[in-house]
Short mmCIF file of C-alpha atoms in Angstrom, two decimals:
data_model
loop_
_atom_site.label_atom_id
_atom_site.label_comp_id
_atom_site.label_asym_id
_atom_site.label_seq_id
_atom_site.Cartn_x
_atom_site.Cartn_y
_atom_site.Cartn_z
CA MET A 1342 149.98 65.06 152.60
CA PHE A 1343 151.83 62.90 150.15
CA LEU A 1344 148.68 60.80 149.57
CA ARG A 1345 146.76 63.96 148.64
CA PHE A 1346 149.35 64.91 146.21
CA LEU A 1347 149.44 61.31 144.70
CA CYS A 1348 145.58 61.33 144.33
CA LEU A 1349 145.61 64.73 142.66
CA LEU A 1350 148.32 63.69 140.19
CA ILE A 1351 146.36 60.47 139.32
CA VAL A 1352 143.12 62.48 138.63
CA CYS A 1353 145.00 65.11 136.42
CA THR A 1354 146.68 62.34 134.50
CA ALA A 1355 143.36 60.61 133.99
CA LEU A 1356 141.59 63.87 132.79
CA GLY A 1357 144.55 64.63 130.45
CA GLY A 1358 144.40 61.19 129.17
CA ALA A 1359 140.63 61.45 128.51
CA GLU A 1360 141.10 64.67 126.67
CA GLU A 1361 143.90 63.16 124.37
CA ARG A 1362 141.74 60.06 123.73
CA ALA A 1363 138.79 62.28 122.89
CA ALA A 1364 140.78 64.36 120.50
CA THR A 1365 142.10 61.28 118.88
CA LEU A 1366 138.59 59.78 118.47
CA TYR A 1367 137.41 63.05 116.89
CA LYS A 1368 140.32 62.94 114.55
CA ARG A 1369 139.40 59.40 113.51
CA ALA A 1370 135.83 60.55 113.05
CA ARG A 1371 136.92 63.37 110.71
CA GLN A 1372 139.09 60.93 108.79
CA ALA A 1373 136.22 58.45 108.36
CA GLN A 1374 133.93 61.10 107.14
CA GLU A 1375 136.29 62.12 104.38
CA LYS A 1376 136.42 58.43 103.19
CA GLY A 1377 132.63 58.37 103.17
CA ASP A 1378 132.26 56.06 106.13
CA TYR A 1379 129.76 57.93 108.08
CA THR A 1380 128.91 54.99 110.45
CA ASN A 1381 132.33 55.01 112.00
CA ALA A 1382 132.48 58.67 111.94
CA TYR A 1383 129.26 58.70 114.08
CA ILE A 1384 130.67 56.09 116.35
CA HIS A 1385 133.99 57.77 116.93
CA ALA A 1386 132.26 61.08 117.49
CA ASN A 1387 129.98 59.69 120.19
CA GLN A 1388 132.92 58.18 121.91
CA ALA A 1389 134.64 61.62 121.80
CA VAL A 1390 131.54 63.14 123.42
CA ALA A 1391 131.35 60.52 126.04
CA LEU A 1392 134.97 61.24 127.14
CA GLU A 1393 134.57 65.00 127.04
CA PRO A 1394 130.77 65.86 127.35
CA GLY A 1395 131.55 69.67 127.69
CA ASN A 1396 133.17 70.07 124.26
CA ASP A 1397 130.56 71.62 121.94
CA THR A 1398 132.51 70.87 118.88
CA TYR A 1399 132.40 67.04 119.45
CA TRP A 1400 128.60 67.10 120.14
CA ALA A 1401 127.80 69.38 117.17
CA TYR A 1402 129.83 67.11 114.79
CA SER A 1403 128.15 64.01 116.23
CA GLN A 1404 124.71 65.52 115.53
CA ALA A 1405 125.86 66.54 111.94
CA VAL A 1406 126.82 63.09 110.91
CA ARG A 1407 124.11 61.37 112.95
CA THR A 1408 121.54 60.93 110.29
CA ARG A 1409 123.84 59.22 107.63
CA GLY A 1410 125.66 57.31 110.48
CA LEU A 1411 122.54 55.61 111.56
CA THR A 1412 121.63 54.64 108.11
CA GLY A 1413 124.53 52.19 107.82
CA MET A 1414 123.98 50.66 111.24
CA LYS A 1415 122.02 47.49 111.83
CA ILE A 1416 120.67 47.35 115.28
CA VAL A 1417 119.74 43.82 116.50
CA GLY A 1418 118.12 43.32 119.78
CA LYS A 1419 116.38 40.46 121.57
CA ALA A 1420 112.82 40.75 122.56
CA GLU A 1421 112.33 41.72 126.09
CA PRO A 1422 109.44 40.40 128.28
CA ALA A 1423 106.29 42.52 128.71
CA GLU A 1424 107.05 43.22 132.37
CA GLU A 1425 110.54 44.64 131.59
CA THR A 1426 109.02 46.67 128.63
CA ALA A 1427 106.55 48.20 131.08
CA ASP A 1428 109.40 49.18 133.45
CA LEU A 1429 111.27 50.95 130.67
CA LEU A 1430 108.18 52.93 129.77
CA ASP A 1431 107.80 54.11 133.30
CA ASP A 1432 111.01 55.90 133.06
CA ILE A 1433 109.71 58.45 130.55
CA THR A 1434 108.68 61.35 132.58
CA ALA A 1435 106.06 64.14 131.78
CA ALA A 1436 109.02 66.49 131.25
CA ASP A 1437 110.41 64.22 128.63
CA GLU A 1438 107.16 64.08 126.71
CA ARG A 1439 106.79 67.78 126.85
CA GLU A 1440 110.32 68.30 125.37
CA VAL A 1441 109.42 65.88 122.53
CA ARG A 1442 106.19 67.72 121.64
CA GLU A 1443 107.98 71.24 121.79
CA ALA A 1444 109.31 72.34 118.36
CA LEU A 1445 112.36 74.54 118.75
CA PRO A 1446 113.32 76.89 115.86
CA PRO A 1447 116.31 75.88 113.88
CA PRO A 1448 119.52 77.43 114.99
CA ILE A 1449 121.15 80.42 113.20
CA LEU A 1450 124.96 80.88 112.83
CA LEU A 1451 126.29 83.64 115.13
CA GLY A 1452 129.65 84.80 114.34
CA ALA A 1453 132.02 87.10 116.16
CA PRO A 1454 131.20 90.82 115.80
CA GLY A 1455 133.34 93.11 113.94
CA ILE A 1456 134.55 93.62 110.29
CA LYS A 1457 137.49 91.79 108.52
CA SER A 1458 139.20 91.73 105.29
CA PHE A 1459 140.29 88.60 103.30
CA ASN A 1460 142.78 87.93 100.48
CA LEU A 1461 142.99 84.23 100.20
CA ARG A 1462 143.58 81.46 97.58
CA GLY A 1463 142.69 77.85 97.89
CA GLU A 1464 140.21 75.19 97.53
CA SER A 1465 136.61 75.68 98.72
CA LYS A 1466 137.25 73.65 101.85
CA GLN A 1467 140.17 75.62 102.71
CA LEU A 1468 138.41 78.96 102.12
CA PHE A 1469 135.47 77.94 104.26
CA GLU A 1470 137.61 76.92 107.15
CA LYS A 1471 139.84 79.89 107.14
CA VAL A 1472 136.99 82.49 106.68
CA CYS A 1473 134.75 80.88 109.25
CA GLY A 1474 137.62 80.52 111.67
CA GLU A 1475 138.24 84.27 111.59
CA TYR A 1476 134.70 84.77 112.94
CA GLY A 1477 134.86 81.89 115.59
CA LEU A 1478 132.88 79.48 113.48
CA LYS A 1479 133.57 75.87 112.64
CA VAL A 1480 132.60 73.85 109.57
CA ILE A 1481 131.97 70.26 108.63
CA PHE A 1482 131.39 69.27 104.99
CA ASP A 1483 128.82 67.07 103.36
CA ALA A 1484 130.14 63.60 102.20
CA ASP A 1485 129.36 64.58 98.51
CA TYR A 1486 131.05 67.87 98.69
CA GLN A 1487 133.90 68.29 96.16
CA ALA A 1488 136.48 71.01 97.00
CA GLY A 1489 137.09 71.95 93.28
CA SER A 1490 140.04 73.93 91.92
CA PRO A 1491 141.74 76.73 93.91
CA GLN A 1492 140.01 80.00 93.76
CA LEU A 1493 140.80 83.61 94.78
CA PHE A 1494 138.60 85.05 97.52
CA ARG A 1495 139.24 88.76 98.20
CA ILE A 1496 136.90 91.11 100.09
CA ASP A 1497 137.47 94.03 102.48
CA ASN A 1498 135.87 95.37 105.82
CA VAL A 1499 132.78 93.09 105.96
CA PRO A 1500 130.97 91.43 108.86
CA TYR A 1501 130.54 87.69 108.86
CA GLN A 1502 127.12 87.75 107.17
CA VAL A 1503 128.43 89.32 104.06
CA ALA A 1504 131.60 87.39 103.99
CA LEU A 1505 129.81 84.06 104.21
CA ARG A 1506 127.28 84.85 101.74
CA ALA A 1507 129.88 85.98 99.25
CA LEU A 1508 131.84 82.72 99.82
CA GLU A 1509 128.53 80.80 99.25
CA SER A 1510 127.93 82.52 95.91
CA MET A 1511 131.51 82.12 94.73
CA THR A 1512 131.81 78.35 95.51
CA GLY A 1513 128.18 77.48 94.76
CA SER A 1514 127.63 76.13 98.23
CA PHE A 1515 125.20 76.79 101.10
CA LEU A 1516 125.57 76.61 104.81
CA VAL A 1517 123.14 74.75 107.21
CA ALA A 1518 123.53 75.82 110.98
CA VAL A 1519 124.16 72.78 113.21
CA ASN A 1520 124.36 75.20 116.19
CA GLU A 1521 125.39 78.73 116.59
CA LYS A 1522 129.09 78.10 116.14
CA VAL A 1523 129.08 75.00 113.75
CA ALA A 1524 127.86 74.89 110.06
CA LEU A 1525 127.54 72.15 107.55
CA VAL A 1526 128.64 72.95 104.09
CA ALA A 1527 127.05 71.35 100.94
CA LYS A 1528 126.83 72.02 97.24
CA ASP A 1529 123.86 74.22 96.44
CA THR A 1530 121.50 72.07 94.51
CA THR A 1531 117.89 71.47 94.68
CA GLN A 1532 118.38 67.98 95.91
CA LYS A 1533 120.78 68.93 98.75
CA ARG A 1534 118.61 71.75 99.80
CA ALA A 1535 115.61 69.41 100.07
CA GLU A 1536 117.63 66.92 102.05
CA LEU A 1537 119.71 69.03 104.34
CA GLU A 1538 118.04 72.41 104.86
CA PRO A 1539 115.52 72.26 107.90
CA VAL A 1540 111.79 72.91 107.44
CA MET A 1541 109.89 75.04 109.90
CA SER A 1542 106.12 75.88 110.47
CA VAL A 1543 105.07 79.26 111.88
CA ILE A 1544 101.72 80.48 113.15
CA ILE A 1545 101.18 84.28 112.82
CA PRO A 1546 98.19 86.03 114.51
CA PHE A 1547 96.82 88.76 112.53
CA PRO A 1548 95.31 91.91 114.09
CA GLU A 1549 91.70 92.39 114.86
CA PRO A 1550 90.85 95.38 112.61
CA LEU A 1551 91.84 93.51 109.51
CA THR A 1552 89.07 91.60 107.69
CA PRO A 1553 89.63 87.85 106.77
CA GLN A 1554 89.51 88.85 103.07
CA GLU A 1555 92.39 91.30 103.59
CA VAL A 1556 94.44 88.69 105.34
CA GLN A 1557 93.82 86.08 102.69
CA GLU A 1558 94.86 88.45 99.96
CA SER A 1559 98.13 89.32 101.77
CA ALA A 1560 98.74 85.62 102.52
CA ARG A 1561 98.15 84.58 98.92
CA ALA A 1562 100.58 87.25 97.75
CA VAL A 1563 103.37 86.09 99.94
CA GLN A 1564 102.66 82.42 99.04
CA SER A 1565 102.86 83.30 95.24
CA THR A 1566 106.00 85.46 95.73
CA PHE A 1567 108.09 82.79 97.66
CA ASP A 1568 106.38 79.70 96.21
CA MET A 1569 105.51 78.47 99.67
CA THR A 1570 104.99 74.82 100.18
CA LYS A 1571 102.03 75.22 102.54
CA MET A 1572 99.83 78.06 103.66
CA ALA A 1573 96.54 77.91 105.68
CA ILE A 1574 94.31 80.53 107.29
CA ASP A 1575 92.14 80.02 110.42
CA ASN A 1576 89.57 82.80 110.53
CA GLY A 1577 88.00 81.59 113.74
CA ARG A 1578 91.23 82.01 115.85
CA ARG A 1579 92.53 84.72 113.41
CA GLN A 1580 95.80 82.85 112.51
CA VAL A 1581 97.88 82.17 109.45
CA LEU A 1582 100.08 79.09 108.98
CA PHE A 1583 103.22 79.09 106.84
CA ARG A 1584 105.43 75.90 106.26
CA ASP A 1585 108.61 75.87 104.15
CA ARG A 1586 112.40 75.73 104.26
CA VAL A 1587 113.89 78.10 106.67
CA SER A 1588 115.68 80.13 103.93
CA ARG A 1589 112.31 80.89 102.33
CA LEU A 1590 110.22 81.06 105.47
CA ARG A 1591 112.18 83.80 107.24
CA PRO A 1592 111.79 86.47 104.41
CA ALA A 1593 108.28 85.42 103.84
CA ILE A 1594 107.45 86.22 107.50
CA ASP A 1595 109.12 89.71 107.23
CA LEU A 1596 107.13 90.47 104.14
CA PHE A 1597 103.80 89.23 105.62
CA ARG A 1598 104.26 91.35 108.71
CA GLN A 1599 104.75 94.52 106.76
CA LEU A 1600 101.54 93.69 104.70
CA MET A 1601 99.73 93.50 108.00
CA VAL A 1602 100.27 96.92 108.97
CA HIS A 1603 97.08 98.51 110.37
CA ARG A 1604 95.26 100.81 108.13
CA ALA A 1605 95.02 104.47 108.98
CA GLN A 1606 92.84 105.49 111.95
CA VAL A 1607 91.01 108.74 112.22
CA VAL A 1608 89.38 110.33 115.28
CA THR A 1609 86.52 112.67 114.42
CA GLU A 1610 85.60 115.12 117.02
CA VAL A 1611 81.80 115.88 116.81
CA GLU A 1612 80.26 118.95 118.44
CA LEU A 1613 76.58 119.64 118.52
CA VAL A 1614 75.76 123.27 119.47
CA GLY A 1615 72.29 124.39 120.18
CA VAL A 1616 71.22 128.02 120.86
CA ASN A 1617 67.67 128.97 121.91
CA HIS A 1618 66.31 132.44 122.26
CA THR A 1619 62.86 133.11 123.60
CA SER A 1620 61.06 136.59 124.12
CA SER A 1621 57.55 137.71 124.75
CA SER A 1622 55.77 140.95 125.47
CA LYS A 1623 52.36 141.95 126.33
CA TYR A 1624 50.83 145.47 126.89
CA GLY A 1625 47.81 147.60 126.37
CA VAL A 1626 44.45 148.38 127.96
CA GLN A 1627 42.19 145.61 129.15
CA PHE A 1628 38.45 146.45 128.85
CA GLN A 1629 35.58 144.50 130.10
CA SER A 1630 33.72 142.43 127.51
CA SER A 1631 30.27 143.77 128.74
CA PHE A 1632 29.13 147.34 129.49
CA PRO A 1633 25.93 147.80 131.61
CA PHE A 1634 23.61 150.53 130.21
CA THR A 1635 21.68 153.08 132.62
CA TRP A 1636 19.26 155.78 131.63
CA LEU A 1637 19.86 158.78 133.79
CA GLY A 1638 17.32 161.29 132.26
CA ASN A 1639 13.94 162.31 133.68
CA PRO A 1640 11.24 161.05 132.97
CA THR A 1641 12.57 157.46 132.59
CA PRO A 1642 10.94 155.93 129.42
CA PHE A 1643 11.80 152.36 130.48
CA THR A 1644 13.18 150.52 133.48
CA VAL A 1645 16.98 149.35 133.45
CA PRO A 1646 18.20 146.95 136.17
CA ALA A 1647 20.23 148.78 138.84
CA ILE A 1648 23.95 148.62 138.71
CA THR A 1649 25.42 146.92 141.76
CA GLY A 1650 29.08 147.03 142.84
CA THR A 1651 31.55 149.69 142.67
CA GLY A 1652 33.05 151.23 139.63
CA SER A 1653 33.25 154.30 137.34
CA MET A 1654 30.60 155.45 134.85
CA ALA A 1655 30.86 157.24 131.63
CA THR A 1656 27.86 159.64 131.00
CA PHE A 1657 26.62 160.92 127.60
CA GLY A 1658 23.81 163.43 126.66
CA GLY A 1659 21.82 165.71 129.10
CA GLY A 1660 18.58 166.25 130.52
CA SER A 1661 16.10 163.66 129.55
CA THR A 1662 18.61 162.11 127.15
CA LEU A 1663 21.28 161.61 129.83
CA PHE A 1664 22.56 158.07 130.00
CA GLY A 1665 25.55 156.33 131.35
CA LEU A 1666 27.97 153.14 130.76
CA ALA A 1667 29.48 151.38 133.77
CA LEU A 1668 33.14 150.83 133.56
CA THR A 1669 33.96 148.24 136.31
CA SER A 1670 37.20 146.35 135.26
CA THR A 1671 39.20 148.39 132.98
CA GLY A 1672 42.95 148.25 133.51
CA LEU A 1673 46.32 149.38 131.93
CA PHE A 1674 49.13 146.68 131.96
CA ALA A 1675 52.48 145.89 130.43
CA SER A 1676 54.73 142.82 130.76
CA ALA A 1677 57.89 141.38 128.95
CA SER A 1678 60.09 138.36 129.40
CA ARG A 1679 63.25 137.03 127.60
CA GLY A 1680 65.21 133.76 127.78
CA HIS A 1681 68.36 132.34 126.37
CA THR A 1682 69.59 128.66 126.34
CA THR A 1683 72.95 127.15 125.05
CA SER A 1684 73.62 123.46 124.92
CA LEU A 1685 76.91 121.78 123.81
CA ILE A 1686 77.32 118.13 123.18
CA HIS A 1687 80.91 116.88 122.46
CA ALA A 1688 81.89 113.41 121.23
CA GLU A 1689 84.65 111.59 119.56
CA VAL A 1690 84.35 108.76 116.91
CA ARG A 1691 87.32 106.59 116.16
CA GLY A 1692 87.38 104.74 112.75
CA LEU A 1693 89.58 102.98 110.29
CA ASP A 1694 90.10 104.16 106.75
CA GLY A 1695 87.32 102.91 104.69
CA GLN A 1696 85.23 101.51 107.42
CA PRO A 1697 82.06 103.23 108.74
CA SER A 1698 81.73 103.97 112.44
CA GLN A 1699 78.44 104.88 114.17
CA MET A 1700 77.59 107.13 117.05
CA HIS A 1701 74.33 107.78 118.94
CA ILE A 1702 73.78 110.94 121.14
CA GLY A 1703 70.49 110.79 122.82
CA ASP A 1704 67.98 108.44 124.38
CA ARG A 1705 66.10 105.23 123.51
CA TYR A 1706 62.42 106.02 123.75
CA PRO A 1707 59.95 103.00 123.94
CA VAL A 1708 57.08 103.22 121.43
CA ILE A 1709 54.15 100.71 121.61
CA THR A 1710 53.74 99.23 118.17
CA SER A 1711 50.99 96.81 118.94
CA GLY A 1712 48.71 95.85 121.78
CA PHE A 1713 45.28 94.17 122.73
CA TYR A 1714 42.40 96.51 123.32
CA GLY A 1715 39.42 94.26 123.44
CA ASN A 1716 36.52 94.07 125.76
CA THR A 1717 37.32 92.41 129.07
CA SER A 1718 34.06 93.09 130.85
CA GLY A 1719 31.94 90.04 132.18
CA ASP A 1720 32.32 87.27 134.61
CA ALA A 1721 35.22 85.52 132.81
CA THR A 1722 38.60 87.34 132.96
CA ALA A 1723 40.00 87.62 129.60
CA TYR A 1724 43.72 87.22 128.94
CA ARG A 1725 45.41 90.41 127.77
CA PRO A 1726 48.76 89.83 126.11
CA PRO A 1727 51.53 92.33 126.86
CA PRO A 1728 52.11 94.96 124.11
CA THR A 1729 54.75 95.05 121.61
CA VAL A 1730 57.39 97.75 122.28
CA ASN A 1731 59.94 99.21 119.84
CA PHE A 1732 62.75 101.36 121.11
CA GLU A 1733 63.36 104.42 118.94
CA GLU A 1734 66.83 106.06 119.07
CA LEU A 1735 66.01 109.80 119.84
CA GLY A 1736 68.60 112.41 119.31
CA ILE A 1737 71.27 112.18 116.74
CA VAL A 1738 72.35 108.94 115.03
CA MET A 1739 75.65 109.60 112.96
CA LYS A 1740 77.58 107.27 110.77
CA ILE A 1741 81.05 108.58 109.58
CA THR A 1742 83.20 106.78 107.03
CA PRO A 1743 86.72 108.37 106.50
CA HIS A 1744 88.93 107.92 103.33
CA VAL A 1745 92.37 109.06 104.19
CA HIS A 1746 94.63 110.72 101.45
CA GLY A 1747 98.18 110.51 102.73
CA THR A 1748 98.79 112.56 106.02
CA ASP A 1749 97.33 115.84 104.98
CA SER A 1750 93.68 115.47 104.08
CA VAL A 1751 90.70 113.14 104.39
CA THR A 1752 87.28 112.64 102.83
CA LEU A 1753 84.43 112.19 105.18
CA GLU A 1754 81.13 110.51 104.22
CA ILE A 1755 78.61 111.70 106.81
CA GLU A 1756 75.02 110.47 107.38
CA ALA A 1757 73.19 112.02 110.22
CA GLU A 1758 69.66 111.59 111.48
CA PHE A 1759 67.81 113.76 114.02
CA LYS A 1760 64.87 112.28 115.79
CA THR A 1761 62.63 114.18 118.31
CA LEU A 1762 59.31 113.81 119.84
CA THR A 1763 56.62 116.33 118.39
CA GLY A 1764 54.40 116.11 121.43
CA GLU A 1765 51.51 114.69 119.33
CA ALA A 1766 50.08 111.17 119.16
CA GLU A 1767 48.02 109.05 116.82
CA ASN A 1768 46.15 106.14 118.50
CA ASP A 1769 48.26 106.66 121.58
CA ILE A 1770 51.45 106.32 119.46
CA PRO A 1771 53.83 109.27 119.77
CA VAL A 1772 54.63 111.03 116.52
CA ILE A 1773 58.47 111.37 116.00
CA SER A 1774 59.95 113.98 113.91
CA ASN A 1775 62.81 112.77 111.71
CA ARG A 1776 65.42 114.79 109.80
CA LYS A 1777 68.09 113.25 107.75
CA PHE A 1778 71.37 114.80 106.45
CA SER A 1779 73.79 113.11 104.10
CA SER A 1780 77.04 114.74 102.79
CA LYS A 1781 80.54 114.13 101.73
CA VAL A 1782 83.33 116.59 102.34
CA ARG A 1783 87.07 116.59 101.85
CA MET A 1784 89.11 118.49 104.36
CA ASN A 1785 92.55 118.76 105.98
CA PHE A 1786 93.29 117.22 109.35
CA GLU A 1787 92.91 119.47 112.47
CA GLU A 1788 90.37 121.76 110.63
CA THR A 1789 86.88 122.52 111.84
CA ALA A 1790 83.95 122.43 109.45
CA VAL A 1791 80.25 123.23 109.85
CA MET A 1792 78.47 120.22 108.47
CA ALA A 1793 74.83 120.99 109.21
CA GLY A 1794 72.87 124.00 110.33
CA LEU A 1795 69.40 124.33 111.35
CA VAL A 1796 67.82 127.63 112.07
CA GLN A 1797 64.13 127.83 113.12
CA ASP A 1798 62.37 131.13 113.92
CA THR A 1799 58.83 131.32 115.28
CA ILE A 1800 57.05 134.56 115.67
CA THR A 1801 53.49 134.74 117.19
CA GLN A 1802 51.53 138.01 117.32
CA SER A 1803 47.94 138.56 118.47
CA TRP A 1804 45.70 141.42 119.78
CA SER A 1805 42.37 141.73 121.32
CA GLY A 1806 40.03 144.47 122.19
CA ILE A 1807 36.82 146.45 121.40
CA PRO A 1808 35.83 146.62 117.71
CA LEU A 1809 36.80 149.83 116.15
CA LEU A 1810 38.79 150.91 119.40
CA ALA A 1811 41.10 147.94 118.89
CA ALA A 1812 42.33 149.53 115.62
CA ILE A 1813 44.28 151.91 117.96
CA PRO A 1814 47.25 150.05 119.46
CA ALA A 1815 46.88 151.99 122.65
CA LEU A 1816 43.34 150.81 123.34
CA ARG A 1817 43.87 147.08 122.89
CA VAL A 1818 45.77 144.05 124.24
CA ASN A 1819 48.97 143.39 122.26
CA ASP A 1820 50.57 139.90 122.77
CA LYS A 1821 53.86 139.05 120.93
CA ALA A 1822 56.15 135.93 121.26
CA LYS A 1823 59.39 135.03 119.49
CA ASP A 1824 61.15 131.60 119.60
CA SER A 1825 64.55 131.30 117.70
CA ASN A 1826 66.41 127.89 117.60
CA GLN A 1827 69.82 127.42 116.05
CA LEU A 1828 71.43 123.99 115.76
CA LEU A 1829 75.02 123.55 114.35
CA LEU A 1830 76.97 120.32 113.79
CA LEU A 1831 80.84 120.77 113.87
CA ILE A 1832 83.41 118.11 112.94
CA LYS A 1833 87.17 118.04 113.20
CA PRO A 1834 89.21 115.09 112.13
CA ARG A 1835 92.64 114.08 113.55
CA LEU A 1836 94.99 111.45 112.17
CA VAL A 1837 96.13 109.06 114.91
CA ASN A 1838 97.75 106.26 112.87
CA LEU A 1839 99.77 106.64 109.59
CA PRO A 1840 98.40 104.82 106.59
CA PRO A 1841 100.40 101.96 105.29
CA SER A 1842 101.79 103.95 102.49
CA GLU A 1843 103.43 106.37 104.91
CA SER A 1844 104.56 103.71 107.30
CA LEU A 1845 108.26 102.92 107.86
CA THR A 1846 109.19 99.66 105.74
CA TRP A 1847 112.52 97.70 105.46
CA ALA A 1848 113.95 95.79 102.73
CA VAL A 1849 113.45 92.04 102.60
CA ARG A 1850 116.45 90.21 101.17
CA SER A 1851 115.54 86.72 99.92
CA GLY A 1852 118.01 85.71 97.19
CA SER A 1853 116.81 84.13 93.96
CA GLU A 1854 114.12 81.39 93.60
CA THR A 1855 116.70 78.73 93.21
CA ARG A 1856 119.36 79.93 95.59
CA PRO A 1857 117.63 81.73 98.63
CA LEU A 1858 119.90 83.37 101.05
CA THR A 1859 121.14 81.49 104.15
CA PRO A 1860 119.58 83.02 107.24
CA LEU A 1861 122.47 84.48 109.26
CA ASP A 1862 120.67 87.26 111.35
#
């Protein structure tokens, strides 16, 4: 039991001594930095990290002074044999290579939530340390940073983003995030920003409905607004590349995404209503077309062929002038018929503002446009090439182009084409009836409009009978047919996606051209 206690005491003492030595080394590193000796500052910081690996403050500080610290070092090593070099290369795993290739985004300062008030007076370094400390942040200063004279910093009820940006503006400084809790403070000059501020490249895919020309115009607008260092467009993969400092790149991305909002989308409901009425009637008296003549008087002046068959006879005169007409197939008849057909075709067309969309309702009918019709008789078999066929789109072919006016109305440019077979042919090529309709209409959304109407009435009348007697309607055959066709084209537009002018947007804060805002959220 005593040995266990003794071992535990030795371990605790060693751990406590390691923490004390790490804190001492970290203090020496800060002192060396203040003297401008970044080499020793980097060495002491790395020693502190080695003694206490779990301390984020030591590690962040060592990374902050790493670049300047390595500059003052002179590394001398002896040449290694080729075999030993090969062994060292074998230690690099695929995971290490993948980690090197992956470009992680720069960190952003993340202060404690809540609002605070300040009424401080002091030099720039003291103000940054006190304000950042209130939000759980730590700061390190650039070697060339000058604290300057004491200043008064007073602000009430603000989060850390507002407080830090106000302090940056007052002291003429800017912050660079080392990690989420540590920031590097430097004087806000063009040279320091180019030297310390991280640079980032971002690839943004643009949506399919947008044309390359529209994307190029938006990307050029963003580039000229923020004076971007590099901008490239890949139309094949539909991607845009931006590269610049983080303080410029983040607001540029927000602006570009707002410009890439989809255009308004309109769904047009199309209804084709066809109504067909047919009626026919036939009535009257049907007489035969020939009437056998028979002389019935005595004596008979001439001979007439005898009448065979059964039937009735109409007689005229008397005595020697008596004669008769045979009526064999006379009939009285009447018939009537009536038909009604209604057809309805419903379709929806979805299109973008300013872009035409096409719809076809019907069939594709093959029409032979050319063929070989030569003589193939004889002993030799002639080769007959196959005919050339062109497919005609029968029915309705419609093209609709919407132009949206806010959220209330829309202008529709409509071009409709009606193609049907007439039933006739020329040289075995069917004749196609073609009707075209073109119009432009402005209407409100959710309203229905009749865009086209075709009314066709056909009346056919005929009569037949015996001359003179046919003038009397009751003594003739009366035939009448009527065919009425009505075709209506109805449209109803609906707005399914708001236009960019009506979409929600947000403010993009970027600061001035020479002093862009530090990304803090």
